[in-house]
Amino acid sequence: MSNIANPFGQVLVALVTPFTADGEVDWPGVEKHIDDCINAGADGIVVTGTTGETSTLTDPEKLRLVEVGRSVAAGRAKIITGGGSNETAHAIQLYKASEKAGADGVMIVTPYYNKPTQAGILTHFRMIADATDLPVLLYDIPGRTGVPIRYETILRAAKHPNIVGVKDAKGDFAEVSRVLNQTDLLYFSGDDTNVLPHLSIGATGLIGVTANIAAAPYRTIVDAVNAGDLATATAAHKQLEPLVRAVMTHVPGTVAAKYILHGLGRISSPRVRLPLVGPEDTEAALIEDELSHVGQIPGVDFSSFRPDRNAAAGGALPKVHGTTR
């Protein structure tokens, strides 16, 4: 385990951003959903990340999500702002504004699309970390960004005093062990399937999509691992497996999570913003089939699940579009 004091907690939810049926942010729905997640055991909320549809949120929406999160959490959970930008200057501007809005930490995704070299990635991270006093997590998700953060780059970034951890969605366990052995970085599992394996080799916690629906079992897993109780952790892991499969396998996790949350009556609409669209009938059928294998999960009653494929169909064009600057 890392020797760095953990400023974030261990069970972090990669929050979906609830929208109305016409694709505008459902602010009362955001407040309710954050409160639900905290009450279910989350001790950190990551707003405006991949799951929050950061690519199609405007900067004012991102900052308001930080403000609303801080207000709802009221000290019960940390609020981390995710996302960022593939333009370093814009990312610096956004994170400075997020700090003023009350964020407890920032999560910097590897610059996407422009595919910088490792030197460019490192410079991007260092310049953002220089521009904020908040603790910084690096977000390594090459499946979306096109470029991994290489081991050597992580080691160099770890020397920056504000860079305290990594969200790992790469799934290279040998590299995770190597970094944990040679740095004091906090490691957070960014892959819902591998939360328990990550924790078993020394990861700090998780930043999970499925935790939007069921944070309580992740709390159980983390607390059991902390207590050295592998049997309890494994039982909770098995309990979650079909739900994780439903959320993370057939469509983007954001789409599936909103579809399920709406079917459970926990958000008012399953709407996502284009180019994301709701599940097609065949995809919805696969999600629903996976859910049929879910047993008893604390805090979730699937006997009341009522999916609405028509409400989820298509995607929304919001009145004010997201911008890169």
Coordinates of C-alpha atoms in Angstrom, one line a residue:
M1 CA 0.0 0.0 0.0
S2 CA 1.1 3.6 -0.6
N3 CA 2.7 5.7 2.1
I4 CA 0.9 8.8 0.7
A5 CA -2.0 10.0 2.8
N6 CA -5.2 9.2 0.8
P7 CA -7.2 12.5 0.2
F8 CA -10.0 10.8 -1.8
G9 CA -11.3 7.7 0.0
Q10 CA -11.5 4.3 -1.4
V11 CA -15.0 3.8 -3.0
L12 CA -15.3 6.4 -5.7
V13 CA -18.2 6.6 -8.1
A14 CA -17.6 7.6 -11.7
L15 CA -20.8 9.5 -11.7
V16 CA -23.3 9.5 -14.6
T17 CA -24.7 13.0 -15.4
P18 CA -28.5 12.6 -15.3
F19 CA -30.2 14.4 -18.2
T20 CA -33.8 15.4 -19.0
A21 CA -35.5 13.7 -22.0
D22 CA -34.4 16.6 -24.2
G23 CA -30.7 16.3 -23.2
E24 CA -30.4 19.1 -20.7
V25 CA -28.7 18.4 -17.3
D26 CA -31.3 17.4 -14.8
W27 CA -30.0 19.4 -11.8
P28 CA -32.4 18.0 -9.2
G29 CA -31.6 14.6 -10.6
V30 CA -27.9 15.2 -10.2
E31 CA -28.4 16.2 -6.5
K32 CA -30.5 13.1 -5.8
H33 CA -28.1 10.7 -7.5
I34 CA -25.1 12.1 -5.7
D35 CA -26.9 11.8 -2.4
D36 CA -28.0 8.2 -3.2
C37 CA -24.4 7.2 -4.0
I38 CA -23.0 8.7 -0.8
N39 CA -25.7 7.1 1.3
A40 CA -24.9 3.7 -0.4
G41 CA -21.3 3.9 0.8
A42 CA -19.3 6.0 -1.6
D43 CA -16.7 8.3 -0.1
G44 CA -15.7 10.0 -3.3
I45 CA -17.6 11.2 -6.4
V46 CA -15.9 11.8 -9.7
V47 CA -17.9 14.2 -11.8
T48 CA -17.4 15.1 -15.4
G49 CA -15.4 12.0 -16.2
T50 CA -15.9 9.5 -19.0
T51 CA -19.0 8.1 -17.4
G52 CA -20.3 11.7 -16.9
E53 CA -20.1 12.4 -20.6
T54 CA -17.4 15.0 -20.3
S55 CA -16.9 15.2 -24.0
T56 CA -20.4 16.7 -24.5
L57 CA -20.6 18.8 -21.4
T58 CA -19.9 22.5 -21.6
D59 CA -17.4 24.1 -19.3
P60 CA -20.1 25.9 -17.3
E61 CA -21.9 22.6 -16.8
K62 CA -18.7 21.0 -15.6
L63 CA -18.1 23.7 -13.1
R64 CA -21.6 23.6 -11.8
L65 CA -21.4 19.9 -11.4
V66 CA -18.5 20.5 -9.0
E67 CA -20.4 23.1 -7.1
V68 CA -23.5 20.9 -6.9
G69 CA -21.5 17.9 -5.8
R70 CA -19.7 19.9 -3.1
S71 CA -23.0 21.2 -1.8
V72 CA -24.7 17.8 -1.7
A73 CA -21.7 16.0 -0.3
A74 CA -21.5 18.6 2.5
G75 CA -18.3 17.0 3.8
R76 CA -19.6 13.4 3.6
A77 CA -17.6 12.6 0.4
K78 CA -14.8 14.1 -1.7
I79 CA -15.6 15.7 -5.1
I80 CA -13.1 15.0 -7.9
T81 CA -13.4 16.6 -11.3
G82 CA -12.5 14.4 -14.2
G83 CA -12.2 14.7 -17.9
G84 CA -9.8 17.5 -18.8
S85 CA -8.9 18.3 -22.4
N86 CA -6.5 17.3 -25.1
E87 CA -5.4 21.0 -25.2
T88 CA -3.1 21.7 -22.3
A89 CA -4.0 25.4 -22.0
H90 CA -7.7 24.5 -21.9
A91 CA -7.1 21.8 -19.3
I92 CA -5.2 24.2 -17.1
Q93 CA -8.0 26.8 -17.3
L94 CA -10.6 24.2 -16.5
Y95 CA -8.8 22.7 -13.5
K96 CA -8.1 26.2 -12.1
A97 CA -11.8 27.0 -12.3
S98 CA -12.7 23.7 -10.8
E99 CA -10.5 24.4 -7.9
K100 CA -12.3 27.7 -7.3
A101 CA -15.6 25.9 -7.6
G102 CA -14.7 23.7 -4.7
A103 CA -13.2 20.5 -6.1
D104 CA -11.2 18.3 -3.7
G105 CA -9.1 16.9 -6.4
V106 CA -8.6 16.6 -10.2
M107 CA -8.2 13.6 -12.5
I108 CA -6.2 14.2 -15.7
V109 CA -6.9 12.0 -18.6
T110 CA -4.1 11.3 -21.1
P111 CA -4.5 13.7 -24.0
Y112 CA -6.6 12.0 -26.6
Y113 CA -6.8 12.1 -30.4
N114 CA -3.6 14.1 -31.0
K115 CA -1.5 11.1 -29.7
P116 CA 1.4 12.9 -28.1
T117 CA 4.7 11.3 -27.3
Q118 CA 5.5 10.3 -23.8
A119 CA 7.4 13.5 -23.3
G120 CA 4.3 15.4 -24.4
I121 CA 2.1 13.5 -22.0
L122 CA 4.5 14.1 -19.1
T123 CA 4.7 17.8 -19.9
H124 CA 0.9 18.0 -20.1
F125 CA 0.6 16.3 -16.6
R126 CA 3.3 18.4 -15.0
M127 CA 2.0 21.7 -16.3
I128 CA -1.5 21.0 -15.0
A129 CA -0.2 19.8 -11.7
D130 CA 1.9 23.0 -11.4
A131 CA -1.2 25.1 -12.0
T132 CA -3.3 23.7 -9.1
D133 CA -2.8 23.1 -5.4
L134 CA -5.2 20.1 -5.5
P135 CA -4.1 16.5 -5.4
V136 CA -3.9 15.0 -8.9
L137 CA -4.8 11.6 -10.2
L138 CA -3.6 10.5 -13.7
Y139 CA -6.1 8.6 -15.7
D140 CA -4.6 5.9 -17.9
I141 CA -7.2 4.6 -20.4
P142 CA -5.5 3.9 -23.7
G143 CA -8.6 2.2 -25.1
R144 CA -10.2 5.6 -25.3
T145 CA -7.2 7.9 -25.7
G146 CA -5.1 5.9 -28.1
V147 CA -2.0 6.3 -26.0
P148 CA -1.0 4.5 -22.8
I149 CA 1.0 6.2 -20.0
R150 CA 4.1 4.1 -20.1
Y151 CA 5.7 2.8 -16.9
E152 CA 8.7 5.1 -17.2
T153 CA 6.4 8.1 -17.6
I154 CA 4.4 7.2 -14.5
L155 CA 7.7 7.0 -12.5
R156 CA 8.8 10.4 -13.7
A157 CA 5.3 11.9 -13.1
A158 CA 5.3 10.4 -9.5
K159 CA 8.1 12.8 -8.6
H160 CA 5.8 15.8 -8.8
P161 CA 4.5 16.7 -5.3
N162 CA 0.9 17.2 -6.5
I163 CA 0.6 14.0 -8.5
V164 CA -0.5 11.4 -5.9
G165 CA -2.2 8.6 -7.8
V166 CA -3.3 6.8 -10.9
K167 CA -6.7 5.6 -12.1
D168 CA -5.8 2.4 -14.0
A169 CA -8.1 1.2 -16.8
K170 CA -5.3 -0.5 -18.7
G171 CA -5.4 -3.8 -16.8
D172 CA -1.7 -4.5 -16.9
F173 CA -1.3 -6.1 -13.4
A174 CA 2.4 -6.6 -13.8
E175 CA 2.9 -2.9 -14.4
V176 CA 0.6 -2.0 -11.5
S177 CA 2.8 -4.1 -9.1
R178 CA 5.9 -2.6 -10.5
V179 CA 4.7 0.9 -10.0
L180 CA 3.4 0.2 -6.5
N181 CA 6.8 -1.3 -5.6
Q182 CA 8.8 1.7 -6.9
T183 CA 6.6 4.7 -6.1
D184 CA 4.3 5.9 -3.3
L185 CA 1.4 6.5 -5.8
L186 CA -2.1 5.6 -4.8
Y187 CA -3.7 3.2 -7.3
F188 CA -7.4 3.1 -8.2
S189 CA -8.9 0.4 -10.2
G190 CA -10.7 1.9 -13.2
D191 CA -12.0 -1.4 -14.5
D192 CA -15.1 -2.7 -12.8
T193 CA -14.3 -6.3 -13.6
N194 CA -10.9 -6.1 -11.9
V195 CA -11.6 -4.2 -8.7
L196 CA -10.9 -7.2 -6.4
P197 CA -7.8 -8.3 -8.3
H198 CA -6.4 -4.8 -8.2
L199 CA -7.1 -4.4 -4.5
S200 CA -5.5 -7.8 -3.8
I201 CA -2.1 -6.6 -5.2
G202 CA -2.2 -3.4 -3.2
A203 CA -4.4 -0.9 -5.0
T204 CA -6.0 1.8 -2.9
G205 CA -9.5 1.7 -4.1
L206 CA -11.8 2.0 -7.1
I207 CA -13.4 4.5 -9.4
G208 CA -16.4 2.6 -10.7
V209 CA -19.2 2.9 -13.2
T210 CA -21.3 0.0 -11.7
A211 CA -21.0 1.8 -8.4
N212 CA -23.6 4.3 -9.7
I213 CA -26.1 1.4 -9.3
A214 CA -24.6 -0.5 -6.4
A215 CA -22.0 1.2 -4.3
A216 CA -22.7 -0.9 -1.2
P217 CA -21.1 -4.1 -2.4
Y218 CA -17.9 -2.2 -3.4
R219 CA -17.9 -0.8 0.2
T220 CA -18.1 -4.4 1.4
I221 CA -15.2 -5.5 -0.9
V222 CA -12.9 -2.6 0.2
D223 CA -13.7 -3.0 3.9
A224 CA -13.2 -6.8 3.7
V225 CA -9.8 -6.4 1.9
N226 CA -8.8 -3.9 4.5
A227 CA -9.6 -6.4 7.2
G228 CA -7.9 -9.3 5.4
D229 CA -11.2 -11.1 4.9
L230 CA -10.8 -12.5 1.4
A231 CA -13.9 -14.8 1.7
T232 CA -16.2 -11.9 2.2
A233 CA -14.5 -9.8 -0.5
T234 CA -14.8 -12.7 -2.9
A235 CA -18.5 -13.3 -2.2
A236 CA -19.3 -9.6 -2.9
H237 CA -17.2 -9.8 -6.1
K238 CA -19.2 -12.8 -7.3
Q239 CA -22.4 -11.1 -6.3
L240 CA -21.6 -8.1 -8.5
E241 CA -20.3 -10.0 -11.5
P242 CA -23.5 -10.3 -13.6
L243 CA -24.3 -6.6 -12.9
V244 CA -20.8 -5.6 -14.0
R245 CA -21.2 -7.7 -17.1
A246 CA -24.6 -6.0 -17.9
V247 CA -23.1 -2.5 -17.4
M248 CA -19.7 -2.9 -19.1
T249 CA -20.1 -5.4 -21.9
H250 CA -22.6 -4.6 -24.6
V251 CA -22.7 -0.8 -24.9
P252 CA -20.7 2.0 -23.3
G253 CA -20.9 1.9 -19.6
T254 CA -22.6 5.3 -19.4
V255 CA -25.4 4.1 -21.7
A256 CA -26.0 0.9 -19.8
A257 CA -25.8 2.5 -16.4
K258 CA -28.4 5.1 -17.3
Y259 CA -30.6 2.5 -18.9
I260 CA -30.5 0.5 -15.7
L261 CA -30.8 3.4 -13.3
H262 CA -33.9 4.6 -15.2
G263 CA -35.4 1.1 -15.1
L264 CA -35.0 1.1 -11.4
G265 CA -36.7 4.5 -11.1
R266 CA -33.5 6.2 -9.8
I267 CA -33.1 8.8 -12.6
S268 CA -35.9 10.5 -14.5
S269 CA -34.5 9.7 -18.0
P270 CA -32.0 7.3 -19.6
R271 CA -31.1 10.0 -22.2
V272 CA -27.5 10.4 -23.4
R273 CA -26.0 13.0 -25.6
L274 CA -25.0 12.3 -29.2
P275 CA -22.9 10.7 -30.6
L276 CA -23.9 8.3 -27.7
V277 CA -27.2 6.7 -28.2
G278 CA -29.4 4.4 -26.1
P279 CA -29.2 0.7 -26.6
E280 CA -30.8 -0.8 -29.6
D281 CA -33.3 -3.6 -29.0
T282 CA -30.8 -6.4 -29.4
E283 CA -28.4 -4.6 -27.0
A284 CA -31.1 -3.9 -24.5
A285 CA -32.1 -7.6 -24.6
L286 CA -28.6 -8.6 -23.8
I287 CA -28.4 -6.1 -20.9
E288 CA -31.7 -7.4 -19.5
D289 CA -30.6 -11.0 -19.9
E290 CA -27.5 -10.3 -17.8
L291 CA -29.6 -8.6 -15.2
S292 CA -31.7 -11.8 -14.9
H293 CA -28.7 -13.5 -13.4
V294 CA -28.3 -10.8 -10.7
G295 CA -29.2 -12.1 -7.2
Q296 CA -29.6 -10.2 -4.0
I297 CA -27.5 -7.0 -4.0
P298 CA -27.6 -4.7 -1.0
G299 CA -29.4 -1.5 -1.8
V300 CA -30.8 -2.6 -5.2
D301 CA -34.1 -4.3 -5.8
F302 CA -34.2 -5.7 -9.3
S303 CA -37.7 -7.0 -8.8
S304 CA -38.8 -3.4 -9.5
F305 CA -36.7 -3.1 -12.6
R306 CA -38.9 -1.7 -15.5
P307 CA -36.8 -1.0 -18.6
D308 CA -38.0 1.5 -21.1
R309 CA -36.4 1.0 -24.5
N310 CA -38.4 3.7 -26.1
A311 CA -37.3 6.4 -23.6
A312 CA -33.6 5.3 -24.1
A313 CA -33.7 5.2 -27.9
G314 CA -31.5 7.7 -29.8
G315 CA -29.5 10.5 -28.4
A316 CA -30.0 14.2 -27.6
L317 CA -28.7 17.4 -29.1
P318 CA -28.5 19.9 -26.2
K319 CA -29.4 23.5 -26.7
V320 CA -25.8 24.6 -26.0
H321 CA -23.2 22.4 -27.3
G322 CA -19.9 21.5 -25.7
T323 CA -16.8 23.3 -26.8
T324 CA -13.1 22.6 -26.9
R325 CA -12.2 26.1 -25.5

